[in-house]
XYZ file of C-alpha atoms in Angstrom:
398
model
C 0.000 0.000 0.000
C 2.816 2.403 0.832
C 4.490 1.706 -2.508
C 1.257 2.365 -4.371
C 0.750 5.626 -2.480
C 4.206 6.602 -3.715
C 3.032 5.940 -7.282
C -0.046 8.059 -6.747
C 1.302 11.035 -4.802
C 5.050 10.824 -5.427
C 7.802 9.032 -3.468
C 9.309 12.223 -2.034
C 5.965 13.406 -0.708
C 5.188 9.997 0.794
C 8.673 9.670 2.298
C 8.226 12.972 4.100
C 4.675 12.127 5.210
C 5.813 8.717 6.456
C 8.798 10.162 8.331
C 6.662 12.877 9.963
C 3.932 10.422 10.991
C 6.424 7.845 12.270
C 8.172 10.495 14.361
C 4.914 11.804 15.844
C 3.743 8.263 16.639
C 7.098 7.528 18.286
C 6.581 10.483 20.619
C 3.122 9.112 21.492
C 4.741 5.739 22.280
C 7.269 7.399 24.546
C 4.543 9.293 26.416
C 2.137 6.338 26.702
C 0.602 5.877 30.156
C -0.919 2.418 29.595
C -0.156 -0.748 27.580
C -3.232 -0.136 25.425
C -2.087 3.353 24.474
C 1.412 2.060 23.730
C 0.074 -0.693 21.450
C -2.246 1.755 19.672
C 0.582 4.244 19.122
C 2.781 1.456 17.769
C 0.030 0.538 15.313
C 0.116 4.118 14.011
C 3.922 4.005 14.019
C 3.896 0.832 11.907
C 1.371 2.280 9.455
C 3.505 5.359 8.795
C 6.623 3.172 8.633
C 4.902 1.215 5.869
C 4.416 4.475 3.968
C 8.032 5.520 4.563
C 10.091 2.392 3.840
C 9.092 1.489 0.250
C 9.935 4.979 -0.979
C 13.653 4.436 -0.292
C 13.857 1.357 -2.503
C 11.674 3.024 -5.126
C 13.830 6.156 -5.230
C 17.006 4.068 -5.617
C 15.453 1.982 -8.380
C 14.292 5.072 -10.264
C 17.565 6.988 -9.849
C 20.031 4.331 -11.047
C 20.343 2.362 -14.258
C 20.305 -1.435 -14.342
C 24.100 -1.385 -14.638
C 24.452 0.845 -11.561
C 21.674 -0.540 -9.348
C 23.865 -3.292 -7.884
C 26.440 -0.723 -6.737
C 23.682 1.493 -5.356
C 22.290 -1.327 -3.240
C 25.822 -2.301 -2.187
C 26.191 1.200 -0.740
C 22.692 1.005 0.773
C 23.084 -2.441 2.339
C 25.850 -1.646 4.906
C 23.808 1.267 6.224
C 20.673 -0.886 6.402
C 22.562 -3.718 8.105
C 24.323 -1.479 10.598
C 21.109 0.345 11.489
C 19.164 -2.889 11.979
C 21.756 -4.475 14.263
C 22.850 -1.265 16.014
C 19.249 -0.608 17.070
C 19.280 -3.176 19.913
C 22.674 -1.923 21.118
C 21.522 1.700 21.248
C 18.197 0.694 22.797
C 19.968 -1.373 25.436
C 22.238 1.549 26.268
C 19.321 3.986 26.577
C 17.454 1.628 28.907
C 20.627 0.991 30.940
C 21.405 4.671 31.375
C 17.802 5.432 32.428
C 18.284 9.142 31.805
C 15.973 11.300 33.939
C 14.247 8.113 35.082
C 12.831 7.580 31.590
C 13.389 3.795 31.530
C 12.276 2.337 28.189
C 10.664 5.561 26.947
C 13.842 6.971 25.386
C 13.950 4.146 22.821
C 10.915 5.855 21.287
C 11.670 9.494 22.098
C 15.092 9.235 20.398
C 13.144 9.020 17.142
C 12.262 12.681 17.547
C 15.913 13.433 16.755
C 16.312 10.726 14.115
C 13.018 11.650 12.453
C 14.035 15.290 12.357
C 17.256 14.342 10.567
C 15.297 12.216 8.062
C 12.842 15.031 7.370
C 15.603 17.612 6.946
C 17.554 15.317 4.633
C 14.455 14.448 2.613
C 13.529 18.089 2.125
C 17.088 18.964 1.131
C 18.169 16.056 -1.062
C 15.265 14.033 -2.445
C 14.329 14.841 -6.068
C 11.022 16.503 -6.794
C 8.112 14.208 -7.595
C 7.072 13.616 -11.187
C 3.535 13.109 -12.462
C 1.410 10.470 -10.766
C 1.063 7.134 -12.580
C -1.850 5.645 -10.587
C -5.294 7.192 -10.454
C -6.770 5.331 -7.511
C -5.896 2.873 -4.765
C -7.348 -0.641 -4.569
C -9.011 -0.326 -1.165
C -10.544 -3.790 -1.302
C -7.156 -5.323 -2.038
C -5.673 -3.476 0.962
C -8.335 -4.904 3.273
C -7.988 -8.462 1.922
C -4.199 -8.629 2.219
C -4.226 -6.942 5.654
C -6.749 -9.491 6.937
C -4.720 -12.349 5.419
C -1.507 -11.154 7.100
C -3.274 -10.791 10.447
C -4.748 -14.274 10.066
C -1.293 -15.777 9.588
C 0.668 -13.776 12.160
C -1.738 -13.574 15.121
C -2.176 -17.316 15.759
C 1.556 -17.919 15.318
C 2.316 -15.344 18.004
C -0.494 -16.198 20.439
C -1.084 -19.897 19.714
C 1.447 -21.429 22.096
C 0.624 -19.081 24.958
C -3.057 -20.013 24.645
C -2.396 -23.737 24.277
C -3.053 -23.895 20.527
C -6.876 -23.805 20.642
C -8.794 -24.997 17.601
C -9.658 -21.472 16.541
C -5.941 -20.580 16.205
C -5.587 -23.229 13.500
C -8.821 -22.066 11.888
C -7.607 -18.445 11.791
C -4.256 -19.552 10.360
C -5.979 -21.556 7.613
C -8.251 -18.594 6.862
C -5.217 -16.318 6.602
C -3.533 -18.624 4.090
C -6.774 -18.844 2.116
C -6.930 -15.044 2.245
C -3.671 -14.817 0.298
C -5.235 -16.986 -2.396
C -8.265 -14.689 -2.447
C -5.938 -11.683 -2.706
C -4.081 -13.212 -5.682
C -7.398 -13.891 -7.426
C -8.606 -10.358 -6.696
C -5.389 -8.818 -8.003
C -5.805 -10.494 -11.401
C -9.207 -8.835 -11.793
C -8.614 -5.444 -10.160
C -8.412 -2.421 -12.503
C -5.811 -0.829 -10.179
C -4.020 -3.741 -8.469
C -1.651 -3.259 -5.544
C 0.841 -5.561 -7.287
C 1.393 -5.073 -11.004
C 0.335 -8.253 -12.857
C 3.558 -8.117 -14.910
C 5.589 -8.652 -11.726
C 3.678 -11.840 -10.945
C 4.613 -13.179 -14.381
C 8.313 -12.364 -14.009
C 10.309 -15.428 -12.920
C 13.186 -13.395 -11.475
C 10.878 -11.375 -9.243
C 8.930 -14.386 -7.987
C 12.065 -16.446 -7.318
C 13.731 -13.519 -5.553
C 10.626 -12.967 -3.446
C 10.705 -16.629 -2.378
C 14.380 -16.323 -1.366
C 13.582 -13.088 0.489
C 10.770 -14.779 2.444
C 13.081 -17.485 3.781
C 16.009 -15.092 4.304
C 14.173 -12.387 6.253
C 12.256 -14.939 8.343
C 15.559 -16.533 9.378
C 17.274 -13.189 10.025
C 14.551 -11.646 12.195
C 13.942 -14.850 14.129
C 17.526 -15.683 15.043
C 18.309 -12.102 16.089
C 15.436 -12.118 18.576
C 16.412 -15.564 19.861
C 20.005 -14.423 20.441
C 18.657 -11.484 22.435
C 16.402 -13.824 24.454
C 19.329 -16.133 25.170
C 21.536 -13.233 26.292
C 18.950 -11.799 28.696
C 17.162 -14.883 30.018
C 19.797 -17.569 29.489
C 22.912 -15.649 30.490
C 21.292 -13.008 32.684
C 22.750 -10.078 30.708
C 21.256 -6.614 31.019
C 19.596 -4.963 28.035
C 22.907 -3.236 27.284
C 24.856 -6.483 27.648
C 22.448 -8.253 25.305
C 22.866 -5.487 22.756
C 26.650 -5.662 23.033
C 26.560 -9.435 22.515
C 25.111 -8.708 19.076
C 27.989 -6.402 18.047
C 29.880 -9.217 16.230
C 26.774 -9.698 14.107
C 26.746 -5.962 13.377
C 30.451 -5.918 12.489
C 30.009 -8.954 10.257
C 26.969 -7.377 8.589
C 28.860 -4.286 7.538
C 31.953 -6.230 6.419
C 29.835 -8.702 4.454
C 27.854 -5.968 2.751
C 31.033 -4.166 1.680
C 32.664 -7.397 0.488
C 29.555 -8.247 -1.552
C 30.170 -5.201 -3.765
C 33.474 -6.632 -5.006
C 32.286 -10.234 -4.987
C 29.215 -9.462 -7.100
C 31.364 -7.835 -9.773
C 33.408 -11.052 -10.012
C 30.785 -13.750 -9.590
C 27.443 -12.136 -10.378
C 24.412 -11.738 -8.149
C 23.223 -15.333 -7.806
C 26.643 -16.762 -6.963
C 27.276 -13.962 -4.452
C 23.990 -14.742 -2.714
C 24.908 -18.447 -2.646
C 28.389 -17.854 -1.210
C 27.078 -15.612 1.555
C 24.275 -18.035 2.394
C 26.966 -20.714 2.811
C 28.934 -18.458 5.195
C 25.787 -17.681 7.222
C 24.943 -21.391 7.330
C 28.433 -22.186 8.631
C 27.984 -19.596 11.365
C 24.594 -21.000 12.382
C 25.772 -24.612 12.421
C 28.833 -23.609 14.495
C 26.535 -21.726 16.867
C 24.260 -24.753 17.218
C 27.087 -27.226 17.769
C 28.763 -24.939 20.316
C 25.511 -24.615 22.243
C 25.072 -28.396 22.187
C 28.532 -29.240 23.528
C 28.859 -26.331 25.995
C 26.574 -26.033 28.991
C 26.307 -22.237 28.939
C 28.309 -20.543 26.151
C 28.737 -16.838 26.783
C 29.095 -13.854 24.502
C 32.827 -14.302 23.897
C 32.436 -17.975 22.998
C 29.662 -17.118 20.547
C 31.517 -14.171 18.963
C 33.148 -16.200 16.156
C 29.953 -17.925 14.937
C 28.044 -14.641 15.357
C 30.616 -12.811 13.225
C 30.336 -15.431 10.460
C 26.539 -15.297 10.659
C 26.532 -11.510 10.395
C 29.029 -11.531 7.500
C 26.902 -13.953 5.497
C 23.611 -12.187 6.189
C 25.070 -8.754 5.420
C 26.410 -9.906 2.064
C 23.023 -11.135 0.828
C 20.864 -8.003 0.990
C 22.412 -5.940 -1.828
C 22.692 -8.652 -4.515
C 19.271 -10.041 -3.575
C 17.526 -6.667 -3.883
C 19.406 -5.848 -7.076
C 18.513 -9.234 -8.621
C 14.840 -8.980 -7.648
C 14.507 -5.488 -9.114
C 16.305 -6.188 -12.412
C 14.102 -5.171 -15.317
C 11.488 -3.358 -13.201
C 9.982 -0.528 -15.252
C 9.224 2.943 -13.830
C 5.499 2.106 -13.811
C 6.230 -0.983 -11.693
C 8.644 0.665 -9.240
C 6.152 1.512 -6.494
C 4.456 -1.868 -6.706
C 7.782 -3.753 -6.743
C 9.343 -1.871 -3.827
C 6.126 -1.922 -1.818
C 5.558 -5.643 -2.228
C 9.226 -6.318 -1.435
C 8.865 -4.313 1.769
C 5.677 -6.215 2.626
C 7.458 -9.522 2.041
C 10.268 -8.399 4.345
C 7.868 -7.422 7.133
C 5.654 -10.498 6.776
C 8.649 -12.833 6.709
C 10.158 -11.105 9.729
C 6.908 -11.428 11.685
C 6.506 -15.109 10.818
C 10.184 -15.799 11.573
C 9.977 -14.060 14.949
C 6.758 -15.893 15.849
C 7.901 -19.383 14.856
C 11.546 -19.298 15.953
C 10.823 -17.494 19.231
C 8.086 -20.049 19.943
C 10.525 -22.869 19.189
C 13.134 -21.342 21.499
C 10.774 -20.829 24.432
C 9.456 -24.388 24.034
C 12.954 -25.928 24.145
C 14.920 -23.492 26.344
C 15.281 -25.736 29.412
C 18.248 -25.472 29.614
C 18.684 -22.235 27.580
C 21.699 -23.510 25.593
C 19.613 -26.432 24.328
C 16.960 -24.033 23.038
C 19.616 -21.908 21.341
C 21.114 -24.979 19.655
C 17.770 -26.271 18.379
C 16.699 -22.834 17.141
C 20.046 -22.170 15.430
C 19.855 -25.479 13.554
C 16.215 -24.822 12.598
C 17.266 -21.408 11.273
C 20.044 -23.119 9.319
C 17.418 -25.351 7.708
C 15.460 -22.238 6.740
C 18.555 -20.652 5.167
C 19.283 -23.934 3.366
C 15.810 -23.604 1.836
C 16.725 -20.092 0.711
C 19.944 -21.462 -0.817
C 17.976 -24.057 -2.773
C 15.582 -21.369 -4.017
C 18.495 -19.303 -5.396
C 18.781 -21.907 -8.172
C 15.596 -20.367 -9.597
C 17.335 -17.004 -9.996
C 18.988 -16.122 -13.317
C 22.660 -17.048 -13.475
C 23.567 -13.648 -14.972
C 22.607 -10.144 -13.927
C 20.934 -9.375 -17.260
C 17.193 -8.765 -17.088
C 15.291 -12.007 -17.468
C 12.435 -12.150 -19.925
C 8.956 -12.350 -18.350
């Protein structure tokens, strides 16, 4: 939906609106006086984030040629990786410092500064919007896909806590059926959320499948590592964040190395090599947790560094491969659906892998080992799916 709004009103305008709304909602989160108000403010925060995020990918895709897009994403990926992994470290530090007795509130209020920087940069540097290419938004499609996503995610998150009642399975099945209904609706809609041409493009579909497995594994294992640090090792929020710094360092190094590697091997081979490195890190992590009663942060640093290196080196070539051949008319739809895939995969990965960890975390190292090996199986699935990607970086025919 956010990508389509960028098509209709312009990516610069929607980036600024998304950044302003996200910042305002963050302030509401930081000032919340009840759990209900906090959850409601986060809902608003997520909605504006969904308007904001697709515009970045869309602007990159529109600004660079097919020959340059891989380099553009290689410059984008280290920043994305560092921001994603540095977030828990910064959040842990803010909670630990407890400035002015604020506790957890500063992890939201800090966005007032970050949002201001984003707004100032957007006003100063983003190119002016061109003419709109979409006359209206498919409201029915928005409702169908939102209901389908809720139907899949909610029972995965709440099912175990509630003892997996029958209705959780019914809601999950309805959510999966909802995606089928959405696909059928999209083929008939006069203004679809996802351009039909994208759904006929093998490169885009194969890349989306790899992205589903990749982002589910990434989001899930990062949360599990944080759980293990805090509840298994007894680390503070800051200590848990610091335990993830090898992942952050590996992310940045892997993303930078992928720029050179992609120029030698091509996108698909670069993705495969980095998946192999991430798999090695996960398997090492799992084996270490199996043979050691309570491995600490230093013992896990080597496998975490390898995991981060592999994961960081996948983002740029994967995005560049998925978006090869996307036309200007398809940019908003392509970037928006890619962002939706990332968020949906992350939610499903967090729900399933965190559930697996909590069900097997007695003792905690055993849960970490089982979850790491399950995540490795998920990344192995992503590696198998890369065989569907084109061997070269030339645009594939629909």
